């Protein structure tokens, strides 16, 4: 135990720092655009299970909470219609909230925020363990862990995004258990891997690529080592475990009729097809240019992350390409092909996963909105190939201490700049842009698509109207402003009257985060009436978060 503690002293210290930061700041974040729906989903399925298995001790509380959600947020999507989403995060949180019987709405979401952050931090520790098995030199596991946690948009979303960041966390943990299996092949590790593959799939359907890539590499292994029987057994056990556990915890499979199996994937591609403002132009979301996601990644990821990733990816690609060219000769000598060690097999597996994602992205017309948050799980690949390049670079320079020290200094300086940006953006790290993005260029994109600023705006209105009994608030953006009431005390709710986008000229204040589902150059739905003036505009590092308008006296 002492040796274990001593060997991991740095990661323990860093984890405690991040943990303390999380506990001191988790209440600073507003409510995310999908948090109310996720909470509704959790309570819907909690009541569904209670009705089947019965639990009188919490049934009344759970039912009352679900009914309160229906009354408070009547415009949320129907869960029975949108039953494709997993419950891995939402159901346990609903159960915990019911068990504690939390009364104050703020506390509902504070519980979700700190839990999501803790899971994200835990996934960082699994990444550290993976990198330590793969690159146990030059402090690379520590570097990878720090960069993973401090990636600005990931860090910001880790408090309120129980879908995309939660998927990144589960996705990252999954790779650890893959490496654990190839490092020590037994049925116990295989079943654990199958379980996490099922969790990944139910959280986001794109997670299905992980088990498919795993089965593909099992097939390749059977070709190279002539162990067809054992690989076949592994495949049967894996597929059986995967399907059983997937069914046990994914409501979509519980409610799927036999007639719907042929259209299994159809619900995952449904979208309302709103208008999206991107790169200075308005597009229907179904017809966004192919570079929509790549451009978002380029302008919202720290530049040195991108540079290191591209070099690391190129190194792995070129290595595999050379292997493919000489595969016949190598196979004759070593009875091997794309890899000759567990470490190399991990590299190939990770590369195949990323390549499969690229193929899917290019071949399927995905309907996208809200930037690249549906692809935040790609952050795992950015960090891994960053570390892959760093490892290869350090190996070349291992006898040149001055060069190594210089690289460490450069990494510390660049990471320090990222930390500085995290501080000045707080708590809007989810709106981060990198240093190559000018203030003028930032205006060509929708920023607060998660509508995190709603809470800040309502609190500002309450501060400015302390003596006013009733406050009428209008909205000039595609944002359900009234849902942000959850982040203020219940006793203040009666003072607030939300009118949405109608009769804005009669409101006391108008809120806008400049997030539109129509072309506002021609559609006047969100136009600010002439009897209002700009009361407050929140701009962080040239990034326009929201505007608040006040009626002229």
mmCIF file of C-alpha atoms in Angstrom, residues 212-528:
data_model
loop_
_atom_site.group_PDB
_atom_site.id
_atom_site.type_symbol
_atom_site.label_atom_id
_atom_site.label_comp_id
_atom_site.label_asym_id
_atom_site.label_seq_id
_atom_site.Cartn_x
_atom_site.Cartn_y
_atom_site.Cartn_z
ATOM 1 C CA UNK A 212 -17.741 -3.435 -33.423
ATOM 2 C CA UNK A 213 -14.078 -2.387 -33.540
ATOM 3 C CA UNK A 214 -13.317 -4.798 -30.713
ATOM 4 C CA UNK A 215 -14.870 -7.717 -32.597
ATOM 5 C CA UNK A 216 -13.003 -6.697 -35.735
ATOM 6 C CA UNK A 217 -9.662 -6.778 -33.921
ATOM 7 C CA UNK A 218 -10.539 -10.133 -32.397
ATOM 8 C CA UNK A 219 -11.039 -11.364 -35.934
ATOM 9 C CA UNK A 220 -7.649 -9.941 -37.009
ATOM 10 C CA UNK A 221 -6.002 -11.572 -33.998
ATOM 11 C CA UNK A 222 -7.448 -14.937 -34.946
ATOM 12 C CA UNK A 223 -5.891 -14.587 -38.398
ATOM 13 C CA UNK A 224 -2.444 -13.734 -37.092
ATOM 14 C CA UNK A 225 -2.025 -16.167 -34.196
ATOM 15 C CA UNK A 226 -3.979 -19.204 -35.416
ATOM 16 C CA UNK A 227 -6.123 -19.318 -32.258
ATOM 17 C CA UNK A 228 -9.477 -19.412 -33.988
ATOM 18 C CA UNK A 229 -11.201 -21.489 -31.313
ATOM 19 C CA UNK A 230 -10.362 -19.267 -28.360
ATOM 20 C CA UNK A 231 -11.142 -16.113 -30.342
ATOM 21 C CA UNK A 232 -14.501 -17.579 -31.314
ATOM 22 C CA UNK A 233 -15.249 -18.323 -27.653
ATOM 23 C CA UNK A 234 -14.237 -14.779 -26.702
ATOM 24 C CA UNK A 235 -16.560 -13.405 -29.390
ATOM 25 C CA UNK A 236 -19.520 -15.503 -28.240
ATOM 26 C CA UNK A 237 -19.044 -14.594 -24.565
ATOM 27 C CA UNK A 238 -18.528 -10.924 -25.399
ATOM 28 C CA UNK A 239 -21.578 -10.616 -27.665
ATOM 29 C CA UNK A 240 -23.807 -12.523 -25.220
ATOM 30 C CA UNK A 241 -22.705 -10.445 -22.212
ATOM 31 C CA UNK A 242 -22.967 -7.227 -24.202
ATOM 32 C CA UNK A 243 -26.513 -7.883 -25.439
ATOM 33 C CA UNK A 244 -27.792 -9.125 -22.080
ATOM 34 C CA UNK A 245 -26.501 -6.145 -20.143
ATOM 35 C CA UNK A 246 -27.593 -3.733 -22.877
ATOM 36 C CA UNK A 247 -31.129 -5.045 -22.606
ATOM 37 C CA UNK A 248 -31.099 -4.981 -18.804
ATOM 38 C CA UNK A 249 -30.369 -1.250 -18.537
ATOM 39 C CA UNK A 250 -31.610 0.412 -21.748
ATOM 40 C CA UNK A 251 -35.336 1.329 -21.803
ATOM 41 C CA UNK A 252 -35.312 1.692 -25.588
ATOM 42 C CA UNK A 253 -34.946 -2.098 -25.847
ATOM 43 C CA UNK A 254 -37.650 -2.706 -23.221
ATOM 44 C CA UNK A 255 -40.239 -0.846 -25.272
ATOM 45 C CA UNK A 256 -39.116 -1.920 -28.754
ATOM 46 C CA UNK A 257 -41.674 -3.928 -30.709
ATOM 47 C CA UNK A 258 -40.575 -6.703 -33.035
ATOM 48 C CA UNK A 259 -41.985 -4.744 -35.981
ATOM 49 C CA UNK A 260 -39.672 -1.841 -35.131
ATOM 50 C CA UNK A 261 -36.405 -3.794 -35.141
ATOM 51 C CA UNK A 262 -35.838 -3.165 -38.850
ATOM 52 C CA UNK A 263 -36.037 0.586 -38.127
ATOM 53 C CA UNK A 264 -33.876 0.345 -35.016
ATOM 54 C CA UNK A 265 -31.619 3.289 -35.921
ATOM 55 C CA UNK A 266 -34.286 5.602 -37.378
ATOM 56 C CA UNK A 267 -35.186 7.473 -34.127
ATOM 57 C CA UNK A 268 -31.541 8.413 -33.586
ATOM 58 C CA UNK A 269 -31.501 10.530 -36.732
ATOM 59 C CA UNK A 270 -34.662 12.514 -36.038
ATOM 60 C CA UNK A 271 -34.266 16.278 -35.730
ATOM 61 C CA UNK A 272 -36.415 19.403 -35.815
ATOM 62 C CA UNK A 273 -34.114 20.881 -38.469
ATOM 63 C CA UNK A 274 -33.862 24.440 -37.081
ATOM 64 C CA UNK A 275 -31.840 27.231 -38.665
ATOM 65 C CA UNK A 276 -28.235 27.409 -37.430
ATOM 66 C CA UNK A 277 -25.968 30.456 -37.545
ATOM 67 C CA UNK A 278 -22.525 29.176 -38.504
ATOM 68 C CA UNK A 279 -19.445 30.930 -39.857
ATOM 69 C CA UNK A 280 -21.439 34.088 -40.565
ATOM 70 C CA UNK A 281 -24.197 32.320 -42.531
ATOM 71 C CA UNK A 282 -27.593 30.817 -41.754
ATOM 72 C CA UNK A 283 -28.107 27.133 -42.628
ATOM 73 C CA UNK A 284 -30.807 24.573 -42.076
ATOM 74 C CA UNK A 285 -29.192 22.068 -39.718
ATOM 75 C CA UNK A 286 -29.695 19.214 -42.212
ATOM 76 C CA UNK A 287 -27.629 21.099 -44.775
ATOM 77 C CA UNK A 288 -24.705 22.333 -42.725
ATOM 78 C CA UNK A 289 -21.354 22.119 -44.567
ATOM 79 C CA UNK A 290 -19.205 19.052 -43.990
ATOM 80 C CA UNK A 291 -16.614 21.152 -42.177
ATOM 81 C CA UNK A 292 -19.109 22.200 -39.466
ATOM 82 C CA UNK A 293 -17.676 19.916 -36.750
ATOM 83 C CA UNK A 294 -14.000 20.161 -37.848
ATOM 84 C CA UNK A 295 -14.122 23.961 -37.826
ATOM 85 C CA UNK A 296 -15.734 24.053 -34.393
ATOM 86 C CA UNK A 297 -12.982 21.759 -33.095
ATOM 87 C CA UNK A 298 -10.267 23.932 -34.653
ATOM 88 C CA UNK A 299 -11.472 27.186 -33.089
ATOM 89 C CA UNK A 300 -12.420 25.896 -29.626
ATOM 90 C CA UNK A 301 -9.467 23.645 -28.765
ATOM 91 C CA UNK A 302 -6.174 25.036 -27.415
ATOM 92 C CA UNK A 303 -3.806 25.320 -30.377
ATOM 93 C CA UNK A 304 -1.009 23.204 -28.940
ATOM 94 C CA UNK A 305 -3.488 20.381 -28.213
ATOM 95 C CA UNK A 306 -4.350 20.360 -31.920
ATOM 96 C CA UNK A 307 -0.751 20.538 -33.100
ATOM 97 C CA UNK A 308 0.411 17.664 -30.901
ATOM 98 C CA UNK A 309 -2.651 15.581 -31.792
ATOM 99 C CA UNK A 310 -2.162 15.945 -35.550
ATOM 100 C CA UNK A 311 1.511 14.964 -35.309
ATOM 101 C CA UNK A 312 0.729 11.987 -33.066
ATOM 102 C CA UNK A 313 -2.086 10.852 -35.357
ATOM 103 C CA UNK A 314 0.204 11.162 -38.378
ATOM 104 C CA UNK A 315 2.903 9.091 -36.668
ATOM 105 C CA UNK A 316 0.466 6.286 -35.900
ATOM 106 C CA UNK A 317 -1.081 6.457 -39.382
ATOM 107 C CA UNK A 318 2.304 6.313 -41.115
ATOM 108 C CA UNK A 319 3.396 3.425 -38.887
ATOM 109 C CA UNK A 320 0.291 1.416 -39.759
ATOM 110 C CA UNK A 321 0.596 2.301 -43.445
ATOM 111 C CA UNK A 322 4.184 0.990 -43.571
ATOM 112 C CA UNK A 323 3.074 -2.176 -41.783
ATOM 113 C CA UNK A 324 0.344 -2.713 -44.372
ATOM 114 C CA UNK A 325 2.845 -2.321 -47.220
ATOM 115 C CA UNK A 326 5.165 -4.945 -45.754
ATOM 116 C CA UNK A 327 2.568 -7.116 -44.036
ATOM 117 C CA UNK A 328 3.326 -10.230 -46.122
ATOM 118 C CA UNK A 329 7.051 -10.161 -45.290
ATOM 119 C CA UNK A 330 6.532 -9.417 -41.602
ATOM 120 C CA UNK A 331 3.958 -12.167 -41.254
ATOM 121 C CA UNK A 332 6.364 -14.755 -42.644
ATOM 122 C CA UNK A 333 9.051 -13.822 -40.114
ATOM 123 C CA UNK A 334 7.084 -13.024 -36.952
ATOM 124 C CA UNK A 335 3.633 -14.502 -37.508
ATOM 125 C CA UNK A 336 2.364 -11.018 -36.870
ATOM 126 C CA UNK A 337 0.840 -8.157 -38.839
ATOM 127 C CA UNK A 338 -0.410 -4.766 -37.605
ATOM 128 C CA UNK A 339 1.098 -5.043 -34.111
ATOM 129 C CA UNK A 340 3.727 -7.043 -32.270
ATOM 130 C CA UNK A 341 2.897 -6.077 -28.663
ATOM 131 C CA UNK A 342 -0.066 -5.231 -26.464
ATOM 132 C CA UNK A 343 0.948 -1.580 -26.539
ATOM 133 C CA UNK A 344 0.888 -1.506 -30.305
ATOM 134 C CA UNK A 345 -2.421 -3.352 -30.356
ATOM 135 C CA UNK A 346 -3.904 -0.620 -28.154
ATOM 136 C CA UNK A 347 -2.610 2.027 -30.582
ATOM 137 C CA UNK A 348 -4.184 0.192 -33.513
ATOM 138 C CA UNK A 349 -7.492 -0.247 -31.690
ATOM 139 C CA UNK A 350 -7.683 3.440 -30.816
ATOM 140 C CA UNK A 351 -6.776 4.373 -34.380
ATOM 141 C CA UNK A 352 -9.481 2.055 -35.773
ATOM 142 C CA UNK A 353 -12.097 3.606 -33.482
ATOM 143 C CA UNK A 354 -11.219 7.115 -34.614
ATOM 144 C CA UNK A 355 -11.114 6.024 -38.249
ATOM 145 C CA UNK A 356 -14.555 4.373 -37.919
ATOM 146 C CA UNK A 357 -15.963 7.581 -36.425
ATOM 147 C CA UNK A 358 -14.551 9.586 -39.331
ATOM 148 C CA UNK A 359 -16.106 7.193 -41.855
ATOM 149 C CA UNK A 360 -19.477 7.410 -40.098
ATOM 150 C CA UNK A 361 -19.325 11.199 -40.007
ATOM 151 C CA UNK A 362 -18.532 11.426 -43.707
ATOM 152 C CA UNK A 363 -21.036 8.811 -44.841
ATOM 153 C CA UNK A 364 -24.123 9.690 -42.763
ATOM 154 C CA UNK A 365 -25.967 12.992 -43.024
ATOM 155 C CA UNK A 366 -25.982 13.859 -39.342
ATOM 156 C CA UNK A 367 -28.248 16.684 -38.206
ATOM 157 C CA UNK A 368 -26.114 18.897 -35.968
ATOM 158 C CA UNK A 369 -26.722 21.960 -33.814
ATOM 159 C CA UNK A 370 -25.001 23.515 -30.802
ATOM 160 C CA UNK A 371 -21.442 23.317 -32.087
ATOM 161 C CA UNK A 372 -19.547 20.044 -31.693
ATOM 162 C CA UNK A 373 -20.757 19.003 -28.256
ATOM 163 C CA UNK A 374 -22.163 15.728 -29.652
ATOM 164 C CA UNK A 375 -18.549 14.929 -30.560
ATOM 165 C CA UNK A 376 -16.912 15.973 -27.292
ATOM 166 C CA UNK A 377 -15.921 12.325 -26.801
ATOM 167 C CA UNK A 378 -13.245 12.967 -29.443
ATOM 168 C CA UNK A 379 -11.302 14.668 -26.683
ATOM 169 C CA UNK A 380 -10.072 11.221 -25.640
ATOM 170 C CA UNK A 381 -8.363 10.784 -29.026
ATOM 171 C CA UNK A 382 -6.858 14.280 -28.894
ATOM 172 C CA UNK A 383 -5.263 13.579 -25.543
ATOM 173 C CA UNK A 384 -4.123 10.060 -26.431
ATOM 174 C CA UNK A 385 -2.384 11.004 -29.678
ATOM 175 C CA UNK A 386 -0.958 14.101 -27.973
ATOM 176 C CA UNK A 387 0.684 11.730 -25.471
ATOM 177 C CA UNK A 388 1.666 9.330 -28.251
ATOM 178 C CA UNK A 389 3.598 12.087 -30.018
ATOM 179 C CA UNK A 390 5.112 13.312 -26.759
ATOM 180 C CA UNK A 391 6.330 9.806 -25.928
ATOM 181 C CA UNK A 392 7.977 9.396 -29.338
ATOM 182 C CA UNK A 393 9.546 12.848 -29.085
ATOM 183 C CA UNK A 394 10.938 12.162 -25.611
ATOM 184 C CA UNK A 395 12.333 8.833 -26.776
ATOM 185 C CA UNK A 396 14.278 10.639 -29.507
ATOM 186 C CA UNK A 397 15.545 13.265 -27.057
ATOM 187 C CA UNK A 398 16.001 11.024 -23.994
ATOM 188 C CA UNK A 399 19.754 11.653 -23.847
ATOM 189 C CA UNK A 400 19.395 15.405 -24.319
ATOM 190 C CA UNK A 401 18.372 16.726 -20.913
ATOM 191 C CA UNK A 402 18.328 20.383 -21.928
ATOM 192 C CA UNK A 403 15.947 19.661 -24.791
ATOM 193 C CA UNK A 404 13.674 17.661 -22.476
ATOM 194 C CA UNK A 405 13.646 20.444 -19.894
ATOM 195 C CA UNK A 406 12.818 22.966 -22.632
ATOM 196 C CA UNK A 407 9.825 20.910 -23.736
ATOM 197 C CA UNK A 408 8.577 20.632 -20.151
ATOM 198 C CA UNK A 409 8.854 24.415 -19.762
ATOM 199 C CA UNK A 410 6.935 24.996 -23.012
ATOM 200 C CA UNK A 411 4.166 22.624 -21.871
ATOM 201 C CA UNK A 412 3.937 24.358 -18.488
ATOM 202 C CA UNK A 413 3.708 27.810 -20.111
ATOM 203 C CA UNK A 414 1.037 26.757 -22.618
ATOM 204 C CA UNK A 415 -0.953 24.913 -19.959
ATOM 205 C CA UNK A 416 -0.656 27.931 -17.669
ATOM 206 C CA UNK A 417 -2.254 30.040 -20.399
ATOM 207 C CA UNK A 418 -5.126 27.533 -20.607
ATOM 208 C CA UNK A 419 -5.604 27.736 -16.827
ATOM 209 C CA UNK A 420 -5.702 31.541 -17.107
ATOM 210 C CA UNK A 421 -8.428 31.286 -19.769
ATOM 211 C CA UNK A 422 -10.381 28.872 -17.579
ATOM 212 C CA UNK A 423 -10.319 31.447 -14.797
ATOM 213 C CA UNK A 424 -11.423 34.438 -16.888
ATOM 214 C CA UNK A 425 -14.164 32.434 -18.651
ATOM 215 C CA UNK A 426 -15.536 31.029 -15.380
ATOM 216 C CA UNK A 427 -18.287 29.786 -15.247
ATOM 217 C CA UNK A 428 -18.636 29.950 -19.051
ATOM 218 C CA UNK A 429 -15.694 27.728 -19.988
ATOM 219 C CA UNK A 430 -18.153 25.980 -22.325
ATOM 220 C CA UNK A 431 -17.957 29.139 -24.501
ATOM 221 C CA UNK A 432 -14.156 29.058 -24.829
ATOM 222 C CA UNK A 433 -12.427 29.976 -28.091
ATOM 223 C CA UNK A 434 -8.711 29.522 -28.702
ATOM 224 C CA UNK A 435 -6.146 32.226 -29.433
ATOM 225 C CA UNK A 436 -6.329 31.969 -33.227
ATOM 226 C CA UNK A 437 -9.992 33.030 -33.167
ATOM 227 C CA UNK A 438 -10.352 36.810 -33.375
ATOM 228 C CA UNK A 439 -13.122 38.781 -31.645
ATOM 229 C CA UNK A 440 -14.623 39.616 -35.043
ATOM 230 C CA UNK A 441 -14.636 35.961 -36.091
ATOM 231 C CA UNK A 442 -16.319 34.879 -32.837
ATOM 232 C CA UNK A 443 -19.361 36.938 -33.823
ATOM 233 C CA UNK A 444 -19.955 34.532 -36.707
ATOM 234 C CA UNK A 445 -21.032 31.711 -34.377
ATOM 235 C CA UNK A 446 -23.755 30.931 -31.881
ATOM 236 C CA UNK A 447 -22.155 30.991 -28.449
ATOM 237 C CA UNK A 448 -24.358 30.136 -25.479
ATOM 238 C CA UNK A 449 -26.173 27.240 -27.117
ATOM 239 C CA UNK A 450 -26.479 25.527 -23.722
ATOM 240 C CA UNK A 451 -28.318 28.639 -22.448
ATOM 241 C CA UNK A 452 -26.184 28.609 -19.323
ATOM 242 C CA UNK A 453 -26.440 32.394 -19.005
ATOM 243 C CA UNK A 454 -30.164 32.313 -18.179
ATOM 244 C CA UNK A 455 -29.478 31.934 -14.483
ATOM 245 C CA UNK A 456 -27.034 34.835 -14.402
ATOM 246 C CA UNK A 457 -29.516 37.065 -16.265
ATOM 247 C CA UNK A 458 -32.412 36.304 -13.888
ATOM 248 C CA UNK A 459 -30.241 36.934 -10.826
ATOM 249 C CA UNK A 460 -29.136 40.261 -12.344
ATOM 250 C CA UNK A 461 -32.778 41.237 -12.928
ATOM 251 C CA UNK A 462 -33.679 40.390 -9.325
ATOM 252 C CA UNK A 463 -30.763 42.479 -8.049
ATOM 253 C CA UNK A 464 -31.850 45.423 -10.179
ATOM 254 C CA UNK A 465 -35.525 45.163 -9.136
ATOM 255 C CA UNK A 466 -35.326 44.580 -5.396
ATOM 256 C CA UNK A 467 -38.311 46.805 -4.641
ATOM 257 C CA UNK A 468 -40.519 45.617 -7.467
ATOM 258 C CA UNK A 469 -43.300 43.219 -6.541
ATOM 259 C CA UNK A 470 -43.781 41.782 -10.053
ATOM 260 C CA UNK A 471 -41.163 41.643 -12.825
ATOM 261 C CA UNK A 472 -42.172 40.927 -16.410
ATOM 262 C CA UNK A 473 -39.397 39.319 -18.480
ATOM 263 C CA UNK A 474 -39.444 38.728 -22.226
ATOM 264 C CA UNK A 475 -37.136 36.597 -24.344
ATOM 265 C CA UNK A 476 -35.457 37.490 -27.635
ATOM 266 C CA UNK A 477 -33.825 34.129 -28.400
ATOM 267 C CA UNK A 478 -34.623 30.434 -28.820
ATOM 268 C CA UNK A 479 -34.220 29.783 -25.121
ATOM 269 C CA UNK A 480 -36.812 28.672 -22.529
ATOM 270 C CA UNK A 481 -35.811 31.349 -20.037
ATOM 271 C CA UNK A 482 -38.442 30.381 -17.476
ATOM 272 C CA UNK A 483 -36.732 27.022 -16.875
ATOM 273 C CA UNK A 484 -33.854 28.859 -15.207
ATOM 274 C CA UNK A 485 -36.108 29.627 -12.227
ATOM 275 C CA UNK A 486 -34.863 26.322 -10.851
ATOM 276 C CA UNK A 487 -31.571 27.968 -9.911
ATOM 277 C CA UNK A 488 -33.141 30.593 -7.647
ATOM 278 C CA UNK A 489 -35.075 30.136 -4.419
ATOM 279 C CA UNK A 490 -38.732 29.121 -4.693
ATOM 280 C CA UNK A 491 -39.835 32.091 -2.609
ATOM 281 C CA UNK A 492 -38.784 34.413 -5.454
ATOM 282 C CA UNK A 493 -40.700 32.630 -8.213
ATOM 283 C CA UNK A 494 -43.936 34.535 -7.693
ATOM 284 C CA UNK A 495 -42.180 37.814 -8.488
ATOM 285 C CA UNK A 496 -41.221 36.665 -11.976
ATOM 286 C CA UNK A 497 -43.591 36.686 -14.957
ATOM 287 C CA UNK A 498 -42.186 35.205 -18.169
ATOM 288 C CA UNK A 499 -43.878 36.195 -21.425
ATOM 289 C CA UNK A 500 -41.580 34.422 -23.870
ATOM 290 C CA UNK A 501 -41.298 36.087 -27.284
ATOM 291 C CA UNK A 502 -44.775 37.663 -27.299
ATOM 292 C CA UNK A 503 -45.627 41.219 -26.187
ATOM 293 C CA UNK A 504 -41.979 42.024 -25.583
ATOM 294 C CA UNK A 505 -42.677 45.759 -25.666
ATOM 295 C CA UNK A 506 -44.670 45.445 -22.401
ATOM 296 C CA UNK A 507 -41.946 43.598 -20.511
ATOM 297 C CA UNK A 508 -39.668 45.184 -17.925
ATOM 298 C CA UNK A 509 -36.614 43.309 -19.208
ATOM 299 C CA UNK A 510 -35.739 41.309 -22.308
ATOM 300 C CA UNK A 511 -33.101 38.599 -22.266
ATOM 301 C CA UNK A 512 -31.167 37.328 -25.268
ATOM 302 C CA UNK A 513 -28.230 34.964 -25.609
ATOM 303 C CA UNK A 514 -28.419 35.476 -29.396
ATOM 304 C CA UNK A 515 -29.312 31.854 -30.028
ATOM 305 C CA UNK A 516 -31.849 31.672 -32.850
ATOM 306 C CA UNK A 517 -33.661 28.904 -34.738
ATOM 307 C CA UNK A 518 -34.654 31.317 -37.527
ATOM 308 C CA UNK A 519 -32.747 33.724 -39.762
ATOM 309 C CA UNK A 520 -33.045 36.882 -37.684
ATOM 310 C CA UNK A 521 -31.911 39.038 -40.611
ATOM 311 C CA UNK A 522 -35.330 38.501 -42.185
ATOM 312 C CA UNK A 523 -37.466 37.053 -39.409
ATOM 313 C CA UNK A 524 -38.318 39.745 -36.830
ATOM 314 C CA UNK A 525 -39.425 37.282 -34.165
ATOM 315 C CA UNK A 526 -36.586 38.290 -31.821
ATOM 316 C CA UNK A 527 -36.340 41.987 -32.647
ATOM 317 C CA UNK A 528 -35.829 44.273 -29.646
#
